[in-house]
Amino acid sequence: MEIPEALVRHLYGYDRTLPLLATCEPEPAIDLETRTPRTDIVRERVTFGSTHDERVLATIVKPSGAGPFPAVIVQHGSTPSGRHRNVTATPDNPNPVAVEWAASGLMTVVVDAYGFGSREAPDNRGRLTPGRPDLMFRTRDQRMQAVQDLMRTVDYLQSRDDVRADAIGYHGVSMGTRIGVPFVALDRRVKAASLFVGGSGDYSRFVTAGTDFADLAADEELINLLTDPYTFAPWTGHVAKYVVNGEQDRTVRGREPAERLHSVMADPKEIHWYDGDHGDYAPYLPGALAFLKANLG
């Protein structure tokens, strides 16, 4: 089964004149060790309108000063805490990636994906639940909404005077790669991306055989074609990519799903492997930062 590229792009399209109706308010930026305000970075809580009458909530962390700055959209994985793991300092994570990267000179925009964090819904839509085919259509909608939300994040960034409109990048982890590959494929305004611990395989599909949903096997295949990064990876030739995967990744289920995605991903790309599980990628974050800064200029 194949779906024409033009149809896929049409289904993810939206009215670019859709009003943002953005809000922005300051948040304290605190040094966790000294419990004093930081002067090198600024934090903001922002919201803006997206498709289907959704509103995106994000935390911005940026260097002190007027800018304009290169900006990197940061998308979390499948976690109930949503954006906070990447932006909220805790004793076990005193330098979250968005804060550390902002201190180095980038604006970071950390988004709550639809169905996660402040936007969590009363079910498991969007999560890796192969045994829940009853959620397949809600998960389809979640994945497509999440991609459109990222496009709207670019719209929002380009409305700000402190952002370099020609220097927008992306950093996604796990689910952030699952929705990030479609996003960077469809939105040519993104110049560079780091894509961590993603893949394409059965781990992210629904099992219908032998269930009450066996009649939806064709729908399940269509949903996979419409949302899986494998479909979109060949369309990413306009964006430089830094790709990281773990040799022992039990979530992605080893090398094969990652290699499957790598095999169709357009150049330019750098592929890096580490000997560890799904969450053991931290040693490659400095490399991702250097890559993004080099390609955003």
PDB file of C-alpha atoms in Angstrom:
ATOM      1  CA  MET A   1       0.000   0.000   0.000  1.00  0.00           C
ATOM      2  CA  GLU A   2       1.325   3.438  -0.929  1.00  0.00           C
ATOM      3  CA  ILE A   3       0.002   6.925  -0.263  1.00  0.00           C
ATOM      4  CA  PRO A   4       0.888   9.754  -2.666  1.00  0.00           C
ATOM      5  CA  GLU A   5       3.231  12.334  -1.181  1.00  0.00           C
ATOM      6  CA  ALA A   6       0.910  15.140  -2.273  1.00  0.00           C
ATOM      7  CA  LEU A   7      -1.940  13.612  -0.266  1.00  0.00           C
ATOM      8  CA  VAL A   8       0.214  13.254   2.852  1.00  0.00           C
ATOM      9  CA  ARG A   9       1.324  16.869   2.612  1.00  0.00           C
ATOM     10  CA  HIS A  10      -2.289  17.940   2.100  1.00  0.00           C
ATOM     11  CA  LEU A  11      -3.469  16.110   5.225  1.00  0.00           C
ATOM     12  CA  TYR A  12      -0.861  17.880   7.364  1.00  0.00           C
ATOM     13  CA  GLY A  13      -1.558  21.274   5.831  1.00  0.00           C
ATOM     14  CA  TYR A  14      -3.337  24.114   7.623  1.00  0.00           C
ATOM     15  CA  ASP A  15      -4.317  27.744   7.160  1.00  0.00           C
ATOM     16  CA  ARG A  16      -1.121  29.762   7.682  1.00  0.00           C
ATOM     17  CA  THR A  17      -3.303  32.837   8.356  1.00  0.00           C
ATOM     18  CA  LEU A  18      -4.697  31.133  11.470  1.00  0.00           C
ATOM     19  CA  PRO A  19      -4.363  33.712  14.283  1.00  0.00           C
ATOM     20  CA  LEU A  20      -1.721  32.970  16.913  1.00  0.00           C
ATOM     21  CA  LEU A  21      -3.397  34.994  19.689  1.00  0.00           C
ATOM     22  CA  ALA A  22      -0.179  34.509  21.624  1.00  0.00           C
ATOM     23  CA  THR A  23       0.398  35.161  25.309  1.00  0.00           C
ATOM     24  CA  CYS A  24       3.759  35.603  27.037  1.00  0.00           C
ATOM     25  CA  GLU A  25       4.615  36.047  30.705  1.00  0.00           C
ATOM     26  CA  PRO A  26       7.947  35.951  32.545  1.00  0.00           C
ATOM     27  CA  GLU A  27       8.980  33.059  34.772  1.00  0.00           C
ATOM     28  CA  PRO A  28      11.761  33.048  37.363  1.00  0.00           C
ATOM     29  CA  ALA A  29      15.090  31.571  36.293  1.00  0.00           C
ATOM     30  CA  ILE A  30      16.657  30.235  39.484  1.00  0.00           C
ATOM     31  CA  ASP A  31      20.078  28.736  40.158  1.00  0.00           C
ATOM     32  CA  LEU A  32      19.171  25.495  41.937  1.00  0.00           C
ATOM     33  CA  GLU A  33      22.415  25.367  43.911  1.00  0.00           C
ATOM     34  CA  THR A  34      22.434  28.932  45.257  1.00  0.00           C
ATOM     35  CA  ARG A  35      18.659  29.543  45.181  1.00  0.00           C
ATOM     36  CA  THR A  36      19.307  32.923  43.603  1.00  0.00           C
ATOM     37  CA  PRO A  37      18.021  34.416  40.330  1.00  0.00           C
ATOM     38  CA  ARG A  38      20.131  33.750  37.247  1.00  0.00           C
ATOM     39  CA  THR A  39      21.224  36.752  35.221  1.00  0.00           C
ATOM     40  CA  ASP A  40      22.553  34.912  32.163  1.00  0.00           C
ATOM     41  CA  ILE A  41      19.193  33.552  30.964  1.00  0.00           C
ATOM     42  CA  VAL A  42      15.533  34.582  30.792  1.00  0.00           C
ATOM     43  CA  ARG A  43      12.484  32.291  31.041  1.00  0.00           C
ATOM     44  CA  GLU A  44       9.013  32.864  29.603  1.00  0.00           C
ATOM     45  CA  ARG A  45       5.766  30.919  29.594  1.00  0.00           C
ATOM     46  CA  VAL A  46       4.052  31.274  26.225  1.00  0.00           C
ATOM     47  CA  THR A  47       0.869  30.012  24.608  1.00  0.00           C
ATOM     48  CA  PHE A  48      -0.395  30.318  21.052  1.00  0.00           C
ATOM     49  CA  GLY A  49      -3.137  28.961  18.859  1.00  0.00           C
ATOM     50  CA  SER A  50      -2.794  25.830  16.761  1.00  0.00           C
ATOM     51  CA  THR A  51      -5.019  23.813  14.458  1.00  0.00           C
ATOM     52  CA  HIS A  52      -8.365  22.348  15.542  1.00  0.00           C
ATOM     53  CA  ASP A  53      -8.752  25.092  18.161  1.00  0.00           C
ATOM     54  CA  GLU A  54      -5.873  23.695  20.220  1.00  0.00           C
ATOM     55  CA  ARG A  55      -3.511  25.931  22.167  1.00  0.00           C
ATOM     56  CA  VAL A  56       0.159  25.090  22.543  1.00  0.00           C
ATOM     57  CA  LEU A  57       1.896  25.764  25.858  1.00  0.00           C
ATOM     58  CA  ALA A  58       5.672  26.115  25.870  1.00  0.00           C
ATOM     59  CA  THR A  59       8.527  27.364  28.015  1.00  0.00           C
ATOM     60  CA  ILE A  60      11.096  29.603  26.358  1.00  0.00           C
ATOM     61  CA  VAL A  61      14.592  29.909  27.782  1.00  0.00           C
ATOM     62  CA  LYS A  62      16.889  32.386  26.076  1.00  0.00           C
ATOM     63  CA  PRO A  63      20.104  34.279  26.734  1.00  0.00           C
ATOM     64  CA  SER A  64      19.822  37.627  28.458  1.00  0.00           C
ATOM     65  CA  GLY A  65      19.928  40.445  25.943  1.00  0.00           C
ATOM     66  CA  ALA A  66      17.968  41.667  22.969  1.00  0.00           C
ATOM     67  CA  GLY A  67      18.944  39.091  20.367  1.00  0.00           C
ATOM     68  CA  PRO A  68      17.967  38.067  17.775  1.00  0.00           C
ATOM     69  CA  PHE A  69      18.979  34.486  18.601  1.00  0.00           C
ATOM     70  CA  PRO A  70      19.007  31.184  16.753  1.00  0.00           C
ATOM     71  CA  ALA A  71      16.111  29.128  18.136  1.00  0.00           C
ATOM     72  CA  VAL A  72      15.781  25.395  18.759  1.00  0.00           C
ATOM     73  CA  ILE A  73      12.424  23.727  19.362  1.00  0.00           C
ATOM     74  CA  VAL A  74      12.803  20.960  21.957  1.00  0.00           C
ATOM     75  CA  GLN A  75      10.281  18.095  21.945  1.00  0.00           C
ATOM     76  CA  HIS A  76      10.073  15.584  24.777  1.00  0.00           C
ATOM     77  CA  GLY A  77       9.463  11.854  24.592  1.00  0.00           C
ATOM     78  CA  SER A  78       6.440   9.887  25.762  1.00  0.00           C
ATOM     79  CA  THR A  79       6.372  11.071  29.371  1.00  0.00           C
ATOM     80  CA  PRO A  80       3.523  12.390  31.532  1.00  0.00           C
ATOM     81  CA  SER A  81       5.781  15.225  32.708  1.00  0.00           C
ATOM     82  CA  GLY A  82       5.835  16.652  29.192  1.00  0.00           C
ATOM     83  CA  ARG A  83       8.174  19.568  28.676  1.00  0.00           C
ATOM     84  CA  HIS A  84       9.388  19.775  32.288  1.00  0.00           C
ATOM     85  CA  ARG A  85      12.116  17.141  31.992  1.00  0.00           C
ATOM     86  CA  ASN A  86      13.853  19.348  29.435  1.00  0.00           C
ATOM     87  CA  VAL A  87      13.397  22.690  31.173  1.00  0.00           C
ATOM     88  CA  THR A  88      12.834  22.291  34.936  1.00  0.00           C
ATOM     89  CA  ALA A  89      15.909  21.906  37.136  1.00  0.00           C
ATOM     90  CA  THR A  90      15.713  19.153  39.769  1.00  0.00           C
ATOM     91  CA  PRO A  91      18.323  17.629  42.098  1.00  0.00           C
ATOM     92  CA  ASP A  92      18.814  14.686  39.709  1.00  0.00           C
ATOM     93  CA  ASN A  93      18.727  16.923  36.609  1.00  0.00           C
ATOM     94  CA  PRO A  94      20.215  20.286  37.659  1.00  0.00           C
ATOM     95  CA  ASN A  95      21.068  21.373  34.095  1.00  0.00           C
ATOM     96  CA  PRO A  96      18.196  20.378  31.805  1.00  0.00           C
ATOM     97  CA  VAL A  97      19.007  20.589  28.129  1.00  0.00           C
ATOM     98  CA  ALA A  98      16.940  23.697  27.388  1.00  0.00           C
ATOM     99  CA  VAL A  99      18.586  25.656  30.182  1.00  0.00           C
ATOM    100  CA  GLU A 100      22.111  24.534  29.339  1.00  0.00           C
ATOM    101  CA  TRP A 101      21.677  25.274  25.637  1.00  0.00           C
ATOM    102  CA  ALA A 102      20.156  28.697  26.341  1.00  0.00           C
ATOM    103  CA  ALA A 103      23.147  29.568  28.508  1.00  0.00           C
ATOM    104  CA  SER A 104      25.346  28.726  25.499  1.00  0.00           C
ATOM    105  CA  GLY A 105      23.601  31.258  23.247  1.00  0.00           C
ATOM    106  CA  LEU A 106      20.499  29.576  21.779  1.00  0.00           C
ATOM    107  CA  MET A 107      16.863  30.330  22.411  1.00  0.00           C
ATOM    108  CA  THR A 108      15.148  27.060  23.350  1.00  0.00           C
ATOM    109  CA  VAL A 109      11.414  26.521  23.004  1.00  0.00           C
ATOM    110  CA  VAL A 110      10.197  23.512  24.974  1.00  0.00           C
ATOM    111  CA  VAL A 111       6.746  22.382  23.870  1.00  0.00           C
ATOM    112  CA  ASP A 112       4.115  20.263  25.613  1.00  0.00           C
ATOM    113  CA  ALA A 113       2.970  17.837  22.914  1.00  0.00           C
ATOM    114  CA  TYR A 114      -0.750  17.261  22.476  1.00  0.00           C
ATOM    115  CA  GLY A 115      -1.780  14.569  24.983  1.00  0.00           C
ATOM    116  CA  PHE A 116       1.179  15.144  27.321  1.00  0.00           C
ATOM    117  CA  GLY A 117       2.079  17.405  30.246  1.00  0.00           C
ATOM    118  CA  SER A 118      -0.374  20.284  30.574  1.00  0.00           C
ATOM    119  CA  ARG A 119      -2.282  18.867  27.584  1.00  0.00           C
ATOM    120  CA  GLU A 120      -2.649  15.307  28.874  1.00  0.00           C
ATOM    121  CA  ALA A 121      -5.912  13.577  27.945  1.00  0.00           C
ATOM    122  CA  PRO A 122      -7.821  10.915  29.953  1.00  0.00           C
ATOM    123  CA  ASP A 123      -6.344   8.011  27.971  1.00  0.00           C
ATOM    124  CA  ASN A 124      -3.004   6.829  26.555  1.00  0.00           C
ATOM    125  CA  ARG A 125      -3.248   8.336  23.074  1.00  0.00           C
ATOM    126  CA  GLY A 126       0.112   8.847  21.446  1.00  0.00           C
ATOM    127  CA  ARG A 127       1.982   6.421  23.688  1.00  0.00           C
ATOM    128  CA  LEU A 128       3.609   3.148  22.643  1.00  0.00           C
ATOM    129  CA  THR A 129       0.683   0.810  23.290  1.00  0.00           C
ATOM    130  CA  PRO A 130       0.682  -1.973  20.654  1.00  0.00           C
ATOM    131  CA  GLY A 131      -1.885  -3.860  22.731  1.00  0.00           C
ATOM    132  CA  ARG A 132      -4.403  -1.003  22.641  1.00  0.00           C
ATOM    133  CA  PRO A 133      -5.795  -0.992  19.087  1.00  0.00           C
ATOM    134  CA  ASP A 134      -8.850   0.742  20.528  1.00  0.00           C
ATOM    135  CA  LEU A 135      -6.655   3.873  20.632  1.00  0.00           C
ATOM    136  CA  MET A 136      -5.387   3.804  17.052  1.00  0.00           C
ATOM    137  CA  PHE A 137      -7.509   6.646  15.687  1.00  0.00           C
ATOM    138  CA  ARG A 138      -6.906   8.859  18.717  1.00  0.00           C
ATOM    139  CA  THR A 139      -3.192   8.136  18.382  1.00  0.00           C
ATOM    140  CA  ARG A 140      -3.323   8.994  14.671  1.00  0.00           C
ATOM    141  CA  ASP A 141      -4.921  12.314  15.557  1.00  0.00           C
ATOM    142  CA  GLN A 142      -2.402  12.919  18.357  1.00  0.00           C
ATOM    143  CA  ARG A 143       0.577  12.365  16.083  1.00  0.00           C
ATOM    144  CA  MET A 144      -0.758  14.598  13.327  1.00  0.00           C
ATOM    145  CA  GLN A 145      -1.770  17.311  15.785  1.00  0.00           C
ATOM    146  CA  ALA A 146       1.690  17.201  17.363  1.00  0.00           C
ATOM    147  CA  VAL A 147       3.319  17.790  13.970  1.00  0.00           C
ATOM    148  CA  GLN A 148       1.007  20.700  13.214  1.00  0.00           C
ATOM    149  CA  ASP A 149       1.730  22.131  16.674  1.00  0.00           C
ATOM    150  CA  LEU A 150       5.438  22.147  15.832  1.00  0.00           C
ATOM    151  CA  MET A 151       4.722  23.962  12.570  1.00  0.00           C
ATOM    152  CA  ARG A 152       2.715  26.489  14.539  1.00  0.00           C
ATOM    153  CA  THR A 153       5.659  26.849  16.899  1.00  0.00           C
ATOM    154  CA  VAL A 154       7.720  27.988  13.910  1.00  0.00           C
ATOM    155  CA  ASP A 155       4.942  30.433  12.996  1.00  0.00           C
ATOM    156  CA  TYR A 156       5.115  31.798  16.529  1.00  0.00           C
ATOM    157  CA  LEU A 157       8.899  32.052  16.561  1.00  0.00           C
ATOM    158  CA  GLN A 158       8.894  33.952  13.290  1.00  0.00           C
ATOM    159  CA  SER A 159       6.501  36.484  14.819  1.00  0.00           C
ATOM    160  CA  ARG A 160       9.085  37.437  17.480  1.00  0.00           C
ATOM    161  CA  ASP A 161      11.694  40.157  17.051  1.00  0.00           C
ATOM    162  CA  ASP A 162      14.251  38.273  19.174  1.00  0.00           C
ATOM    163  CA  VAL A 163      14.397  35.209  16.883  1.00  0.00           C
ATOM    164  CA  ARG A 164      16.496  34.789  13.759  1.00  0.00           C
ATOM    165  CA  ALA A 165      13.873  33.565  11.331  1.00  0.00           C
ATOM    166  CA  ASP A 166      16.569  31.966   9.163  1.00  0.00           C
ATOM    167  CA  ALA A 167      18.073  29.972  12.057  1.00  0.00           C
ATOM    168  CA  ILE A 168      15.435  27.637  13.494  1.00  0.00           C
ATOM    169  CA  GLY A 169      16.407  24.127  14.566  1.00  0.00           C
ATOM    170  CA  TYR A 170      14.840  21.130  16.258  1.00  0.00           C
ATOM    171  CA  HIS A 171      15.809  18.634  18.962  1.00  0.00           C
ATOM    172  CA  GLY A 172      13.606  15.589  19.571  1.00  0.00           C
ATOM    173  CA  VAL A 173      14.005  12.550  21.802  1.00  0.00           C
ATOM    174  CA  SER A 174      12.117   9.249  21.301  1.00  0.00           C
ATOM    175  CA  MET A 175       8.554  10.389  20.553  1.00  0.00           C
ATOM    176  CA  GLY A 176      10.180  13.701  19.719  1.00  0.00           C
ATOM    177  CA  THR A 177      11.884  11.899  16.824  1.00  0.00           C
ATOM    178  CA  ARG A 178       8.692  10.056  15.869  1.00  0.00           C
ATOM    179  CA  ILE A 179       6.892  13.354  15.295  1.00  0.00           C
ATOM    180  CA  GLY A 180      10.058  15.320  14.569  1.00  0.00           C
ATOM    181  CA  VAL A 181      10.939  13.550  11.326  1.00  0.00           C
ATOM    182  CA  PRO A 182       7.519  14.335   9.793  1.00  0.00           C
ATOM    183  CA  PHE A 183       7.803  17.890  11.100  1.00  0.00           C
ATOM    184  CA  VAL A 184      11.208  18.669   9.603  1.00  0.00           C
ATOM    185  CA  ALA A 185      10.238  16.886   6.372  1.00  0.00           C
ATOM    186  CA  LEU A 186       7.131  19.011   5.907  1.00  0.00           C
ATOM    187  CA  ASP A 187       8.413  22.364   7.192  1.00  0.00           C
ATOM    188  CA  ARG A 188      11.309  23.694   5.140  1.00  0.00           C
ATOM    189  CA  ARG A 189      11.851  26.578   7.553  1.00  0.00           C
ATOM    190  CA  VAL A 190      13.772  24.199   9.849  1.00  0.00           C
ATOM    191  CA  LYS A 191      17.489  24.260   9.016  1.00  0.00           C
ATOM    192  CA  ALA A 192      18.966  21.607  11.350  1.00  0.00           C
ATOM    193  CA  ALA A 193      17.714  18.804  13.592  1.00  0.00           C
ATOM    194  CA  SER A 194      19.019  16.436  16.228  1.00  0.00           C
ATOM    195  CA  LEU A 195      16.968  13.246  16.373  1.00  0.00           C
ATOM    196  CA  PHE A 196      17.593  10.925  19.324  1.00  0.00           C
ATOM    197  CA  VAL A 197      16.544   7.287  19.932  1.00  0.00           C
ATOM    198  CA  GLY A 198      13.891   6.999  17.254  1.00  0.00           C
ATOM    199  CA  GLY A 199      13.111   4.271  14.758  1.00  0.00           C
ATOM    200  CA  SER A 200      10.505   2.603  12.592  1.00  0.00           C
ATOM    201  CA  GLY A 201       9.131  -0.797  13.532  1.00  0.00           C
ATOM    202  CA  ASP A 202       6.477  -2.909  15.197  1.00  0.00           C
ATOM    203  CA  TYR A 203       7.179  -1.343  18.589  1.00  0.00           C
ATOM    204  CA  SER A 204       5.162   1.703  17.512  1.00  0.00           C
ATOM    205  CA  ARG A 205       2.318  -0.094  15.732  1.00  0.00           C
ATOM    206  CA  PHE A 206      -0.942  -1.635  16.933  1.00  0.00           C
ATOM    207  CA  VAL A 207      -1.663  -5.365  17.069  1.00  0.00           C
ATOM    208  CA  THR A 208      -5.075  -6.139  15.586  1.00  0.00           C
ATOM    209  CA  ALA A 209      -4.801  -9.866  14.757  1.00  0.00           C
ATOM    210  CA  GLY A 210      -6.754 -12.034  17.170  1.00  0.00           C
ATOM    211  CA  THR A 211      -8.499  -9.058  18.775  1.00  0.00           C
ATOM    212  CA  ASP A 212     -11.922  -7.469  18.546  1.00  0.00           C
ATOM    213  CA  PHE A 213     -10.287  -4.964  16.181  1.00  0.00           C
ATOM    214  CA  ALA A 214      -9.098  -7.441  13.551  1.00  0.00           C
ATOM    215  CA  ASP A 215     -11.360  -5.731  11.004  1.00  0.00           C
ATOM    216  CA  LEU A 216      -9.223  -2.588  11.338  1.00  0.00           C
ATOM    217  CA  ALA A 217      -6.002  -4.128  10.006  1.00  0.00           C
ATOM    218  CA  ALA A 218      -6.114  -2.009   6.844  1.00  0.00           C
ATOM    219  CA  ASP A 219      -6.789   1.122   8.886  1.00  0.00           C
ATOM    220  CA  GLU A 220      -3.832   0.316  11.127  1.00  0.00           C
ATOM    221  CA  GLU A 221      -1.575   0.072   8.084  1.00  0.00           C
ATOM    222  CA  LEU A 222      -2.863   3.396   6.774  1.00  0.00           C
ATOM    223  CA  ILE A 223      -2.257   5.062  10.136  1.00  0.00           C
ATOM    224  CA  ASN A 224       1.295   3.751  10.133  1.00  0.00           C
ATOM    225  CA  LEU A 225       1.910   5.056   6.615  1.00  0.00           C
ATOM    226  CA  LEU A 226       0.441   8.455   7.485  1.00  0.00           C
ATOM    227  CA  THR A 227       2.382   8.980  10.721  1.00  0.00           C
ATOM    228  CA  ASP A 228       5.507   6.795  10.785  1.00  0.00           C
ATOM    229  CA  PRO A 229       8.824   8.632  10.299  1.00  0.00           C
ATOM    230  CA  TYR A 230       9.781   6.056   7.640  1.00  0.00           C
ATOM    231  CA  THR A 231       7.336   7.732   5.238  1.00  0.00           C
ATOM    232  CA  PHE A 232       8.827  11.181   5.786  1.00  0.00           C
ATOM    233  CA  ALA A 233      12.557  10.516   6.178  1.00  0.00           C
ATOM    234  CA  PRO A 234      13.265  10.564   2.397  1.00  0.00           C
ATOM    235  CA  TRP A 235      11.861  14.120   2.261  1.00  0.00           C
ATOM    236  CA  THR A 236      14.399  15.601   4.708  1.00  0.00           C
ATOM    237  CA  GLY A 237      17.177  16.477   2.265  1.00  0.00           C
ATOM    238  CA  HIS A 238      16.843  20.204   3.008  1.00  0.00           C
ATOM    239  CA  VAL A 239      17.749  19.830   6.694  1.00  0.00           C
ATOM    240  CA  ALA A 240      21.045  18.769   8.308  1.00  0.00           C
ATOM    241  CA  LYS A 241      20.476  15.904  10.754  1.00  0.00           C
ATOM    242  CA  TYR A 242      22.379  14.584  13.803  1.00  0.00           C
ATOM    243  CA  VAL A 243      20.958  11.120  14.548  1.00  0.00           C
ATOM    244  CA  VAL A 244      21.677   9.153  17.738  1.00  0.00           C
ATOM    245  CA  ASN A 245      20.617   5.604  18.685  1.00  0.00           C
ATOM    246  CA  GLY A 246      21.458   3.028  21.347  1.00  0.00           C
ATOM    247  CA  GLU A 247      22.796  -0.440  20.574  1.00  0.00           C
ATOM    248  CA  GLN A 248      20.833  -1.937  23.499  1.00  0.00           C
ATOM    249  CA  ASP A 249      17.657   0.131  23.171  1.00  0.00           C
ATOM    250  CA  ARG A 250      14.860  -1.983  24.655  1.00  0.00           C
ATOM    251  CA  THR A 251      12.155   0.559  23.801  1.00  0.00           C
ATOM    252  CA  VAL A 252      12.969   0.724  20.094  1.00  0.00           C
ATOM    253  CA  ARG A 253      13.869  -3.007  20.267  1.00  0.00           C
ATOM    254  CA  GLY A 254      17.457  -2.977  19.141  1.00  0.00           C
ATOM    255  CA  ARG A 255      19.272  -1.849  16.025  1.00  0.00           C
ATOM    256  CA  GLU A 256      16.910  -3.006  13.291  1.00  0.00           C
ATOM    257  CA  PRO A 257      14.113  -0.409  13.736  1.00  0.00           C
ATOM    258  CA  ALA A 258      16.688   2.386  13.981  1.00  0.00           C
ATOM    259  CA  GLU A 259      18.637   1.136  10.962  1.00  0.00           C
ATOM    260  CA  ARG A 260      15.400   0.851   9.009  1.00  0.00           C
ATOM    261  CA  LEU A 261      14.769   4.554   9.544  1.00  0.00           C
ATOM    262  CA  HIS A 262      18.395   5.477   8.846  1.00  0.00           C
ATOM    263  CA  SER A 263      18.299   3.582   5.541  1.00  0.00           C
ATOM    264  CA  VAL A 264      15.664   5.873   4.008  1.00  0.00           C
ATOM    265  CA  MET A 265      16.701   9.128   5.657  1.00  0.00           C
ATOM    266  CA  ALA A 266      17.980  11.613   3.096  1.00  0.00           C
ATOM    267  CA  ASP A 267      21.439  13.125   3.350  1.00  0.00           C
ATOM    268  CA  PRO A 268      22.873  15.226   4.886  1.00  0.00           C
ATOM    269  CA  LYS A 269      22.946  13.212   8.091  1.00  0.00           C
ATOM    270  CA  GLU A 270      25.373  12.101  10.778  1.00  0.00           C
ATOM    271  CA  ILE A 271      24.542   8.786  12.470  1.00  0.00           C
ATOM    272  CA  HIS A 272      25.941   8.016  15.916  1.00  0.00           C
ATOM    273  CA  TRP A 273      25.604   4.841  17.999  1.00  0.00           C
ATOM    274  CA  TYR A 274      26.219   4.400  21.709  1.00  0.00           C
ATOM    275  CA  ASP A 275      26.423   1.178  23.710  1.00  0.00           C
ATOM    276  CA  GLY A 276      23.413   1.602  25.979  1.00  0.00           C
ATOM    277  CA  ASP A 277      19.656   1.613  26.495  1.00  0.00           C
ATOM    278  CA  HIS A 278      16.974   4.090  25.446  1.00  0.00           C
ATOM    279  CA  GLY A 279      17.782   6.755  28.011  1.00  0.00           C
ATOM    280  CA  ASP A 280      21.585   6.543  27.978  1.00  0.00           C
ATOM    281  CA  TYR A 281      22.135   9.200  25.317  1.00  0.00           C
ATOM    282  CA  ALA A 282      23.341  12.114  27.503  1.00  0.00           C
ATOM    283  CA  PRO A 283      27.002  11.903  26.352  1.00  0.00           C
ATOM    284  CA  TYR A 284      25.814  12.851  22.849  1.00  0.00           C
ATOM    285  CA  LEU A 285      23.958  16.020  23.867  1.00  0.00           C
ATOM    286  CA  PRO A 286      27.083  18.222  23.630  1.00  0.00           C
ATOM    287  CA  GLY A 287      27.645  16.917  20.111  1.00  0.00           C
ATOM    288  CA  ALA A 288      24.053  17.735  19.203  1.00  0.00           C
ATOM    289  CA  LEU A 289      24.461  21.253  20.563  1.00  0.00           C
ATOM    290  CA  ALA A 290      27.654  21.810  18.575  1.00  0.00           C
ATOM    291  CA  PHE A 291      25.995  20.420  15.433  1.00  0.00           C
ATOM    292  CA  LEU A 292      22.944  22.657  15.766  1.00  0.00           C
ATOM    293  CA  LYS A 293      25.008  25.774  16.422  1.00  0.00           C
ATOM    294  CA  ALA A 294      27.295  25.048  13.474  1.00  0.00           C
ATOM    295  CA  ASN A 295      24.380  24.551  11.087  1.00  0.00           C
ATOM    296  CA  LEU A 296      22.272  27.448  12.340  1.00  0.00           C
ATOM    297  CA  GLY A 297      25.178  29.867  12.166  1.00  0.00           C
TER     298      GLY A 297
END
